[in-house]
Coordinates of C-alpha atoms and ligand atoms in Angstrom, one line a residue:
X1 CA 136.2 79.9 78.0
X2 CA 136.4 83.5 77.0
X3 CA 139.7 85.3 76.9
X4 CA 140.9 88.9 76.7
X5 CA 144.2 90.3 75.6
X6 CA 145.9 92.8 77.9
X7 CA 148.1 95.6 76.7
X8 CA 151.2 93.4 77.1
X9 CA 149.5 91.1 74.6
X10 CA 149.0 88.4 77.3
X11 CA 145.9 86.3 76.8
X12 CA 143.9 86.2 80.0
X13 CA 141.2 83.6 80.8
X14 CA 137.9 85.0 81.9
X15 CA 135.1 83.1 83.7
X16 CA 132.6 83.7 81.0
X17 CA 130.6 81.1 79.0
X18 CA 127.8 82.4 76.8
X19 CA 125.4 84.5 78.9
X20 CA 126.9 83.2 82.2
X21 CA 129.8 84.9 84.1
X22 CA 131.6 88.1 83.9
X23 CA 135.2 89.5 83.6
X24 CA 137.5 89.6 86.6
X25 CA 137.8 93.2 87.8
X26 CA 139.9 92.7 90.9
X27 CA 143.3 91.4 91.5
X28 CA 144.1 88.1 89.7
X29 CA 146.9 85.5 89.9
X30 CA 146.9 84.8 86.2
X31 CA 149.5 82.1 86.3
X32 CA 147.6 80.0 88.8
X33 CA 144.3 80.6 87.0
X34 CA 145.8 79.5 83.8
X35 CA 146.8 76.2 85.4
X36 CA 143.3 75.7 86.8
X37 CA 140.8 76.6 84.1
X38 CA 138.3 74.0 85.5
X39 CA 138.2 75.9 88.8
X40 CA 137.8 79.3 87.2
X41 CA 135.0 78.1 84.9
X42 CA 133.9 74.6 86.0
X43 CA 132.0 72.4 83.6
X44 CA 128.2 72.8 84.2
X45 CA 128.1 69.2 85.3
X46 CA 130.1 70.0 88.5
X47 CA 127.9 70.5 91.6
X48 CA 127.8 70.7 95.4
X49 CA 130.8 70.9 97.7
X50 CA 133.7 68.6 97.1
X51 CA 136.9 69.2 99.1
X52 CA 140.2 70.2 97.5
X53 CA 141.8 67.3 95.7
X54 CA 145.0 68.9 94.4
X55 CA 148.3 70.2 95.7
X56 CA 151.4 70.9 93.7
X57 CA 155.0 70.2 94.8
X58 CA 155.6 73.8 93.4
X59 CA 153.6 75.0 96.4
X60 CA 155.3 72.7 99.0
X61 CA 158.0 74.0 101.3
X62 CA 161.4 72.7 100.3
X63 CA 164.0 71.6 102.8
X64 CA 167.3 72.5 101.1
X65 CA 170.6 71.0 102.5
X66 CA 174.1 70.3 101.5
X67 CA 173.3 66.9 99.9
X68 CA 170.1 67.9 98.0
X69 CA 166.6 68.7 99.0
X70 CA 163.2 67.2 99.9
X71 CA 159.6 68.5 99.9
X72 CA 156.5 66.8 101.2
X73 CA 152.8 66.8 100.6
X74 CA 151.1 65.3 103.6
X75 CA 147.7 65.7 105.4
X76 CA 148.9 69.2 106.4
X77 CA 149.1 70.4 102.8
X78 CA 146.2 68.3 101.5
X79 CA 143.9 67.5 104.4
X80 CA 141.7 65.0 102.5
X81 CA 144.8 62.7 102.0
X82 CA 144.5 60.6 105.1
X83 CA 145.8 57.4 103.7
X84 CA 149.0 58.4 101.9
X85 CA 151.7 61.1 102.1
X86 CA 154.4 61.7 99.5
X87 CA 157.9 63.3 99.3
X88 CA 159.8 64.5 96.3
X89 CA 163.5 64.2 97.0
X90 CA 166.7 65.1 95.1
X91 CA 170.2 63.8 96.1
X92 CA 173.4 65.1 94.5
X93 CA 176.2 62.7 93.6
X94 CA 177.2 61.1 96.9
X95 CA 174.4 63.0 98.8
X96 CA 173.0 60.9 101.6
X97 CA 169.4 60.7 103.0
X98 CA 170.8 59.7 106.4
X99 CA 170.4 56.3 108.2
X100 CA 166.9 56.5 109.7
X101 CA 163.6 54.7 110.3
X102 CA 159.9 55.7 110.7
X103 CA 156.6 54.3 111.8
X104 CA 155.2 54.2 108.2
X105 CA 156.2 51.8 105.4
X106 CA 158.1 53.5 102.5
X107 CA 157.4 52.9 98.8
X108 CA 159.5 54.7 96.2
X109 CA 159.7 55.3 92.5
X110 CA 163.0 56.5 91.0
X111 CA 162.3 59.4 88.6
X112 CA 165.8 60.0 87.3
X113 CA 169.4 59.0 88.1
X114 CA 170.7 56.2 90.3
X115 CA 170.9 55.6 94.1
X116 CA 172.2 53.0 96.5
X117 CA 169.8 51.9 99.2
X118 CA 170.7 50.0 102.3
X119 CA 168.4 48.3 104.9
X120 CA 168.5 45.8 107.7
X121 CA 165.5 43.8 109.0
X122 CA 164.6 42.5 112.5
X123 CA 166.3 39.1 111.7
X124 CA 169.6 40.8 111.0
X125 CA 169.3 40.2 107.2
X126 CA 170.4 43.1 105.1
X127 CA 170.1 44.7 101.6
X128 CA 172.5 46.9 99.7
X129 CA 171.0 47.5 96.2
X130 CA 171.5 50.0 93.4
X131 CA 168.3 51.4 91.8
X132 CA 167.8 53.4 88.6
X133 CA 165.0 55.2 86.7
X134 CA 161.7 53.2 86.9
X135 CA 162.8 51.1 89.8
X136 CA 160.8 50.8 93.0
X137 CA 161.8 50.1 96.6
X138 CA 159.7 49.2 99.7
X139 CA 160.8 49.3 103.3
X140 CA 158.3 47.8 105.8
X141 CA 157.4 50.1 108.7
X142 CA 160.2 50.5 111.3
X143 CA 162.9 49.1 109.0
X144 CA 166.1 51.1 109.2
X145 CA 167.4 52.3 105.8
X146 CA 169.4 54.9 103.8
X147 CA 169.5 56.3 100.3
X148 CA 172.6 57.7 98.6
X149 CA 172.9 59.4 95.2
X150 CA 175.4 57.7 92.8
X151 CA 177.3 59.4 90.0
X152 CA 175.0 61.9 88.4
X153 CA 172.7 62.1 91.5
X154 CA 169.1 61.2 91.4
X155 CA 165.5 62.3 92.1
X156 CA 162.7 60.1 93.3
X157 CA 159.2 60.1 94.8
X158 CA 158.6 58.5 98.3
X159 CA 155.1 57.3 99.2
X160 CA 154.2 56.5 102.8
X161 CA 151.1 54.5 104.0
X162 CA 149.8 57.3 106.3
X163 CA 148.8 60.9 105.4
X164 CA 150.1 62.0 108.8
X165 CA 153.7 61.1 107.9
X166 CA 156.3 63.8 108.0
X167 CA 159.9 63.7 106.6
X168 CA 160.8 66.0 109.4
X169 CA 159.8 63.6 112.1
X170 CA 161.7 60.4 111.2
X171 CA 164.1 58.6 113.6
X172 CA 167.6 59.7 112.6
X173 CA 170.8 58.0 113.7
X174 CA 172.6 61.3 114.3
X175 CA 169.6 62.7 116.3
X176 CA 169.8 59.6 118.6
X177 CA 173.5 59.8 119.1
X178 CA 173.1 63.5 119.9
X179 CA 170.5 62.8 122.5
X180 CA 172.2 59.9 124.3
X181 CA 174.7 60.4 127.2
X182 CA 178.2 59.6 126.1
X183 CA 178.8 57.1 128.9
X184 CA 175.7 55.2 127.6
X185 CA 177.1 55.2 124.1
X186 CA 180.4 53.9 125.4
X187 CA 178.8 51.1 127.4
X188 CA 176.5 50.1 124.5
X189 CA 179.3 49.8 122.0
X190 CA 182.0 48.6 124.4
X191 CA 184.4 51.4 123.6
X192 CA 185.8 54.3 125.6
X193 CA 183.8 57.6 125.7
X194 CA 186.6 59.3 123.7
X195 CA 185.5 57.3 120.7
X196 CA 182.6 59.8 120.4
X197 CA 184.7 63.0 120.6
X198 CA 184.6 63.6 116.9
X199 CA 180.8 63.3 116.3
X200 CA 179.8 65.9 113.8
X201 CA 178.9 69.2 115.5
X202 CA 175.4 69.2 113.8
X203 CA 174.7 65.7 115.2
X204 CA 172.0 66.8 117.5
X205 CA 170.2 68.8 114.8
X206 CA 169.6 66.0 112.4
X207 CA 171.9 65.8 109.3
X208 CA 168.9 64.5 107.3
X209 CA 170.4 65.1 103.8
X210 CA 174.1 65.8 103.7
X211 CA 176.9 65.9 101.1
X212 CA 179.3 62.9 101.1
X213 CA 181.8 61.1 98.8
X214 CA 180.5 58.7 96.2
X215 CA 180.4 55.1 97.6
X216 CA 182.6 52.4 96.0
X217 CA 181.2 49.9 93.5
X218 CA 178.3 47.9 94.9
X219 CA 180.3 44.7 95.0
X220 CA 182.8 46.4 97.4
X221 CA 180.0 47.9 99.5
X222 CA 178.3 44.6 100.3
X223 CA 178.3 43.6 104.0
X224 CA 178.1 39.9 104.8
X225 CA 176.3 38.8 108.0
X226 CA 175.5 35.4 109.4
X227 CA 171.8 35.7 108.5
X228 CA 172.5 36.7 104.9
X229 CA 170.4 39.1 102.9
X230 CA 166.6 39.8 103.0
X231 CA 164.6 36.9 101.6
X232 CA 162.1 39.1 99.8
X233 CA 163.7 41.8 97.7
X234 CA 163.1 45.4 98.8
X235 CA 163.6 46.4 95.1
X236 CA 161.3 45.9 92.1
X237 CA 162.2 46.9 88.5
X238 CA 158.8 48.4 87.5
X239 CA 159.9 49.5 84.0
X240 CA 161.0 45.9 83.2
X241 CA 157.4 44.7 83.7
X242 CA 155.5 44.0 80.5
X243 CA 152.8 46.7 80.4
X244 CA 149.1 46.0 79.9
X245 CA 148.3 47.4 76.5
X246 CA 145.2 49.6 76.3
X247 CA 143.5 51.2 73.3
X248 CA 144.8 54.7 74.4
X249 CA 147.9 53.9 76.3
X250 CA 149.4 51.4 78.7
X251 CA 149.4 50.5 82.4
X252 CA 151.9 48.7 84.7
X253 CA 150.4 47.4 87.9
X254 CA 152.7 46.6 90.8
X255 CA 151.4 45.2 94.1
X256 CA 152.1 42.3 96.5
X257 CA 151.3 39.8 93.7
X258 CA 154.5 40.7 91.8
X259 CA 156.4 42.7 94.5
X260 CA 155.7 40.5 97.6
X261 CA 157.3 42.7 100.2
X262 CA 155.0 45.6 99.3
X263 CA 152.1 44.6 101.5
X264 CA 150.7 48.0 102.3
X265 CA 151.2 49.9 99.0
X266 CA 149.9 49.1 95.5
X267 CA 150.6 51.2 92.5
X268 CA 149.9 51.6 88.8
X269 CA 152.1 53.5 86.3
X270 CA 149.6 54.8 83.7
X271 CA 150.5 56.3 80.3
X272 CA 147.8 58.1 78.4
X273 CA 148.3 59.2 74.8
X274 CA 147.4 62.7 73.7
X275 CA 143.6 62.9 73.4
X276 CA 143.1 59.6 75.3
X277 CA 141.6 59.1 78.7
X278 CA 141.8 56.8 81.7
X279 CA 138.3 55.5 81.6
X280 CA 135.5 56.2 84.0
X281 CA 136.1 54.0 87.0
X282 CA 136.4 53.7 90.8
X283 CA 138.4 51.7 93.3
X284 CA 136.6 49.2 95.6
X285 CA 139.4 49.0 98.1
X286 CA 141.1 52.3 98.9
X287 CA 141.6 56.0 98.4
X288 CA 143.8 56.9 95.4
X289 CA 146.9 59.2 95.7
X290 CA 148.1 60.4 92.3
X291 CA 151.5 61.8 91.2
X292 CA 151.7 63.4 87.8
X293 CA 155.1 62.6 86.2
X294 CA 154.6 64.1 82.7
X295 CA 152.1 66.1 80.7
X296 CA 148.8 67.6 81.8
X297 CA 145.3 66.2 82.5
X298 CA 141.8 66.9 83.8
X299 CA 139.9 64.8 86.3
X300 CA 136.3 65.1 87.6
X301 CA 135.6 63.3 90.9
X302 CA 132.0 62.2 91.3
X303 CA 131.2 62.2 95.0
X304 CA 127.5 61.0 94.9
X305 CA 124.3 63.0 95.9
X306 CA 124.8 65.5 93.1
X307 CA 128.4 66.4 94.0
X308 CA 131.2 66.5 91.5
X309 CA 134.3 68.7 91.0
X310 CA 136.8 69.1 88.2
X311 CA 140.5 69.7 88.6
X312 CA 143.4 70.3 86.2
X313 CA 146.8 68.7 86.9
X314 CA 150.3 69.3 85.5
X315 CA 153.6 67.3 85.9
X316 CA 154.7 67.8 89.6
X317 CA 151.2 67.9 91.0
X318 CA 149.5 65.5 93.4
X319 CA 145.8 64.5 93.1
X320 CA 143.6 62.5 95.5
X321 CA 140.4 60.5 95.0
X322 CA 138.6 59.5 98.2
X323 CA 137.5 55.8 98.5
X324 CA 134.9 54.6 96.0
X325 CA 134.4 58.0 94.2
X326 CA 134.0 57.8 90.4
X327 CA 136.6 59.5 88.2
X328 CA 138.4 59.7 84.9
X329 CA 141.7 61.3 83.8
X330 CA 141.8 63.0 80.4
X331 CA 145.0 63.9 78.7
X332 CA 144.6 67.6 77.9
X333 CA 148.0 68.2 76.4
X334 CA 149.8 67.3 73.2
X335 CA 152.4 64.9 74.8
X336 CA 151.8 61.6 76.7
X337 CA 150.4 62.0 80.2
X338 CA 152.3 59.8 82.7
X339 CA 151.0 59.3 86.2
X340 CA 151.2 57.1 89.2
X341 CA 148.0 55.8 90.9
X342 CA 148.9 54.8 94.5
X343 CA 146.8 52.9 97.0
X344 CA 147.2 51.9 100.7
X345 CA 146.4 48.2 100.0
X346 CA 148.2 44.9 99.2
X347 CA 146.5 44.9 95.8
X348 CA 145.4 47.1 92.9
X349 CA 141.7 46.9 92.1
X350 CA 139.4 49.0 89.9
X351 CA 135.8 48.8 88.6
X352 CA 135.2 49.9 85.0
X353 CA 131.9 51.7 84.4
X354 CA 131.8 50.4 80.8
X355 CA 132.6 46.8 81.8
X356 CA 130.0 46.9 84.6
X357 CA 127.3 48.0 82.1
X358 CA 128.5 45.5 79.5
X359 CA 128.1 42.6 81.9
X360 CA 124.7 43.6 83.2
X361 CA 121.4 42.6 81.4
X362 CA 121.1 45.3 78.6
X363 CA 117.4 46.0 79.1
X364 CA 118.1 46.8 82.7
X365 CA 120.8 49.3 81.8
X366 CA 118.6 50.8 79.1
X367 CA 115.7 51.3 81.5
X368 CA 118.0 53.6 83.5
X369 CA 119.6 55.6 80.7
X370 CA 117.6 55.3 77.5
X371 CA 120.7 54.2 75.6
X372 CA 120.1 52.9 72.1
X373 CA 121.2 49.4 70.9
X374 CA 124.2 50.8 69.1
X375 CA 125.5 52.3 72.3
X376 CA 124.9 49.1 74.2
X377 CA 126.7 47.1 71.5
X378 CA 129.8 49.5 71.9
X379 CA 130.2 48.5 75.5
X380 CA 133.3 46.4 76.0
X381 CA 133.2 43.3 78.2
X382 CA 137.0 43.7 78.5
X383 CA 138.3 46.3 80.9
X384 CA 139.9 49.0 78.7
X385 CA 141.7 51.1 81.3
X386 CA 142.7 53.8 78.9
X387 CA 140.3 54.7 76.0
X388 CA 141.2 56.6 72.8
X389 CA 140.4 60.1 71.8
X390 CA 137.1 60.6 69.9
Ligands
MN401 MN1 162.7 56.7 104.8
MN402 MN1 141.7 55.7 89.6

C-alpha cells in the first residue's frame, strides 16, 4: 500500500496499488484506517458483498460503576453475530457482579487476576470456587451466580450462547427485591416487614457491579447444604491442559469432552507465532465468535459464489465467521497472536483444507487445480492447525 508523509511527519496510508486507486482528498480518520488496511485497500482476491465481521471493545459502550465496569458486543453491535454475545468485564478488589441469573448459558475466560464465583443449581447443590488467569467457568442457562474480584481485582471475558443476550437485561437479586411488595417479602422469608427497612436505596435500580469488602479465604466462605456441591464442576483450568503442538504455534481445545458441564459452548485457545498462520479451514457445526487476546492478525472469510472479505484484528477486537465459511488467521505482528475461537456447540470441530486434499485421490485434486506432484506431496494427512511462516 502506498503511503505519504504529512507535514507533522506522520505516515498516512493511501488506497493506491500500482495504477489502481488514488489519494484521499476528503476527511480521513487516520487512526481507524491504520487499524484496517485490508478495508482501505483490500487484496484483489476479495469480492462481492460480505457483511461486517469485526467489532472492537474499544468501540463498545462501557457501563462504569463503583465496583468496576462491563462492555458488551452483542447482535446490536455486530448484527451477524446471532449465535454468541460477549462481555469484557473488570472488577476491582472486592467488586461484585451482583447475584443474578439469565436465560442464556454463561462461559467465561479469566484474562488477568482472580475472582470468587458462586452458584446454586436446581437441586440445591452449590459451588464456591476461586478462579485465576486462564481458568474457565460455565453456568447453565437460568443458574443463579455471582462473581467477586479478589485481592488485585480481575478482568475476564464472558461468552453467552445467544447473540441477543444483554448484560443490561439480566435478572438481578436487588432488582427483584426492589419490585416486590414488602409484605410479600416478609411472608416469603417468614420475617417482619421491618427486616427490609435497610435495603440499599439503589435497590430498585440494579446495583449490577458494586464496590464491596474483600471476602474471607475460600475455606471460610464455603456454605454446606444437605445436597452438597454441584457434581459437575462449573470450573475448568484451561491453561493446565496440555496444548496440541502445531508447526507454527499451539492450540488448547475445551468442550464437553473435557469440561462436561459446558454443553452449549466449545472453545479453542489458539497461539500463533509471528509469521505463522491458523491454516485454511472451516467449521462443520457452528458459527465462530473470536476474541483477540494479544497481538494482531488478518483474516479473509470466503463466503462462496465469488464472495470474500478481509479484515484486520488487534487485541481487544471481536471477529465472527458465519457457519461453514472458509477462513484463515495470519499473525501480522512481531509478537505471538493469541485468540479464542468460540462455538455454540457441545464440541469443537474443524475441517482442514490441506488434510481434505491430502486424503482425496490425488489425480482428482489435480484435475481441479493443476497442482504439480511436489505440491501434492507437501499436503499433510495430519491436521496442522497452525502452519509456519514461509
Ligand atoms: Mn452472568
Ligand atoms: Mn476457525
